[in-house]
Structures are given as C-alpha cells and as structure tokens.
Tab-separated table of C-alpha atoms and ligand atoms in Angstrom:
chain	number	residue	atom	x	y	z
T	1	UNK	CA	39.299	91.172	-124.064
T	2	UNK	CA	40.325	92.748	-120.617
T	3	UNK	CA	41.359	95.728	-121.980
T	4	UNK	CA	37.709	97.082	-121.991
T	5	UNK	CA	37.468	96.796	-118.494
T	6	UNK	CA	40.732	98.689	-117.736
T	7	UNK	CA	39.935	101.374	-120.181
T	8	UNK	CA	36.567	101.565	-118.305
T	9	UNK	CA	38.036	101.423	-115.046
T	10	UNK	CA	40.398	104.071	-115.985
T	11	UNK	CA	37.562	106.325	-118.132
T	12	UNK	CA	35.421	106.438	-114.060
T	13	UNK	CA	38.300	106.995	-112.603
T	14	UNK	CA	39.081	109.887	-114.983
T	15	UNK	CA	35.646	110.962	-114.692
T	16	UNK	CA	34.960	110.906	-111.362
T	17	UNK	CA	37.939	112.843	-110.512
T	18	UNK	CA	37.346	115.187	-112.993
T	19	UNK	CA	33.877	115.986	-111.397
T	20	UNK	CA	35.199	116.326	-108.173
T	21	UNK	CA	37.637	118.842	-108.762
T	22	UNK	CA	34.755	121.029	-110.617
T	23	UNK	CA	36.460	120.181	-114.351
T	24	UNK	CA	33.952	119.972	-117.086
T	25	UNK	CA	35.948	118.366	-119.895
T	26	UNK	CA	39.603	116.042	-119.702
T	27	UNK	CA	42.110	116.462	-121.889
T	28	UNK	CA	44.519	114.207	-122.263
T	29	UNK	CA	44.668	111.096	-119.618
T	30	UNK	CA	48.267	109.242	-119.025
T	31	UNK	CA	48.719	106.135	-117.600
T	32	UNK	CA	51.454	103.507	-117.462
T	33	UNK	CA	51.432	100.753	-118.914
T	34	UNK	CA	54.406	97.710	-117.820
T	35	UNK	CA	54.956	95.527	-120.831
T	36	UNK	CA	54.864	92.509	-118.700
T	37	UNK	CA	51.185	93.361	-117.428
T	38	UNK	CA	49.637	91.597	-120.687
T	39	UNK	CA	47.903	94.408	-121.420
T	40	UNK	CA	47.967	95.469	-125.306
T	41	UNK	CA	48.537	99.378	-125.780
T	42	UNK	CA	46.796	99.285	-129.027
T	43	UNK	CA	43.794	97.582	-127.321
T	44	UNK	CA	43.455	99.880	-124.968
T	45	UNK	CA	43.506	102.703	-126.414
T	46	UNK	CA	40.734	101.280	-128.994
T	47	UNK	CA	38.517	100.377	-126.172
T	48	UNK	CA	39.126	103.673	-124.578
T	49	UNK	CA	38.333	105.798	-127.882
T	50	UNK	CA	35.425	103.675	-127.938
T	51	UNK	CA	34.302	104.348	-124.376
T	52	UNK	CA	34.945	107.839	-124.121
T	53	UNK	CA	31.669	109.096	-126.438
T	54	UNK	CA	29.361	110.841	-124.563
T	55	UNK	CA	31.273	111.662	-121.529
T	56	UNK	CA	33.407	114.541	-120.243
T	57	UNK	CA	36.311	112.365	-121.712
T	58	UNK	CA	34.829	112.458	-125.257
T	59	UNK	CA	37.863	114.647	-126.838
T	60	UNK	CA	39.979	113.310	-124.421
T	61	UNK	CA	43.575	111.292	-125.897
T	62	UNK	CA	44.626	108.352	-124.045
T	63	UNK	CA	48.568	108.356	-123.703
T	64	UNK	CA	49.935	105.079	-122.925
T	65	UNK	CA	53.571	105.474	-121.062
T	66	UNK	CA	55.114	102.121	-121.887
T	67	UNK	CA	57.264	100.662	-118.893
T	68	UNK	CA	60.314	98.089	-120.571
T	69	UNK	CA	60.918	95.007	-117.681
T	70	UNK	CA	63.627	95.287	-115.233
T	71	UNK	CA	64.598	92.356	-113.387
T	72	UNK	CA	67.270	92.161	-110.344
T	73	UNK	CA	69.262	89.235	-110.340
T	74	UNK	CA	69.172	87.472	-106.186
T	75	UNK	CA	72.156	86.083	-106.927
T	76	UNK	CA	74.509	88.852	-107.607
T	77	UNK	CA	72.356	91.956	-107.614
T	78	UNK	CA	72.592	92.840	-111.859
T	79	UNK	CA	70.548	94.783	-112.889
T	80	UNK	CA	69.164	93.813	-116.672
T	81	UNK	CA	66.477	94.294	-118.944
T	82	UNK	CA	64.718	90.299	-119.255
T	83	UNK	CA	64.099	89.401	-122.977
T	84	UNK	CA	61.076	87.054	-121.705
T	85	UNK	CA	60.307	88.216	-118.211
T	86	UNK	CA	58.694	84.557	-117.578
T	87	UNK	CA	61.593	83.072	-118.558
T	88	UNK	CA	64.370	84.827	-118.113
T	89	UNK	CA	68.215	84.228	-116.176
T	90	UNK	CA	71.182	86.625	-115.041
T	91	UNK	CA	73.510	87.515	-117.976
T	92	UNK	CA	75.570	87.606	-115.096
T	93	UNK	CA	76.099	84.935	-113.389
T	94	UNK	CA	73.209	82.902	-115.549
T	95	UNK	CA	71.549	82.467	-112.031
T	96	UNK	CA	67.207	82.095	-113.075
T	97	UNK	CA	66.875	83.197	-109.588
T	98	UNK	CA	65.901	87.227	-110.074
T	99	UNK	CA	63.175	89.387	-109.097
T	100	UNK	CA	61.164	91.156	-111.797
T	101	UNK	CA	60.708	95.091	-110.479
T	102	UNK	CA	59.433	97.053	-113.314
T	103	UNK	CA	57.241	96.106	-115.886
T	104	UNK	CA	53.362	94.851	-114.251
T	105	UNK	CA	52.648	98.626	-113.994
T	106	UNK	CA	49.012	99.319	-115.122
T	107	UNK	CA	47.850	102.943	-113.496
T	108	UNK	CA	46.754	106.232	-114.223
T	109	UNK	CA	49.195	108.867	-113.804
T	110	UNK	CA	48.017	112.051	-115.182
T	111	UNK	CA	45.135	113.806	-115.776
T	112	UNK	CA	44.910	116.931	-117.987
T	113	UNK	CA	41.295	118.774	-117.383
T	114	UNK	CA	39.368	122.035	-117.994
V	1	LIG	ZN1	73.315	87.198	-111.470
C-alpha cells in the first residue's frame, strides 16, 4: 500500500514547511492527484487521516485535486481525453502513437496554515 508513504511524504512536507514559516497548526493541505499515477484518492486520504494524529496537521483536511488524462496524438496533434491511458489510440486518425501529458501528477499544491 504506497499510499502511506505518499501521505507521509506529503504530511513532512506539510510539516516542515509549516514550521519554517513560524505556523503552529495546517489547515487544509491540497495536492494533485493525476488519475493515471495509480494512486487511490480514497487511500490516501485514509492513510493521511491516519497519519496526521499528533502533529500540527492533526485537524488538518486532505483535499485531493483529481487530474483526468490528456494525451496528444504524434500523429496529427488531437488533443483527447484516453479512456485507458496504457492503451489508448487517436480518435483521430486511430494512430496508438500519442504522448500522455496530464494525468501522473502526484504533488502538493497548497497549504492552508495558522
Ligand atoms: Zn491522431
């Protein structure tokens, strides 16, 4: 289950940049999420509820901004949303030859302290 070790990666994180800025208690904390990165939301934000006892982060909510796929196809440049981004072709042209740009996000993008 390697959504514990994101939501602890992104809990230090948090944490650690909460301290440094002189904040005593977070908020909320945002981060994006691609829906081709294989990471389970629901997961994550279990493990991160979990995690977050005890810390600065304790009343903190987890919001998980979910990124939909975008592929571009090589071929003739469309632009389309992949229904299986490992296995997916141009409803263009049909070309399989396309580059996936969205979707493997997995970051932290906000932070909401006190
Ligand atoms: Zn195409």
């Amino acid at each position: 289950m390697h959504e514990l070790y994101i939501a602890q990666s992104i809990l230090e994180t948090a944490v650690t940049h909460c301290m440094e800025n002189g904040c005593s208690r977070i908020e909320s904390v945002t981060v994006q999420v691609g829906l081709a990165a294989g990471v389970m939301s629901e997961a994550l934000a279990f493990a991160f509820d979990a995690l977050k006892g005890g810390t600065i982060a304790e009343t903190a909510e987890l919001i998980i901004e979910k990124i939909t796929p975008q592929c571009v196809c090589k071929n003739c440049l469309e632009i389309f949303e992949p229904a299986e981004v490992f296995l997916t072709s141009c409803p263009n042209c049909l070309s399989s030859d396309v580059n996936i740009t969205k979707g493997f996000e997995l970051q932290l993008l906000q932070l909401e302290a006190l």
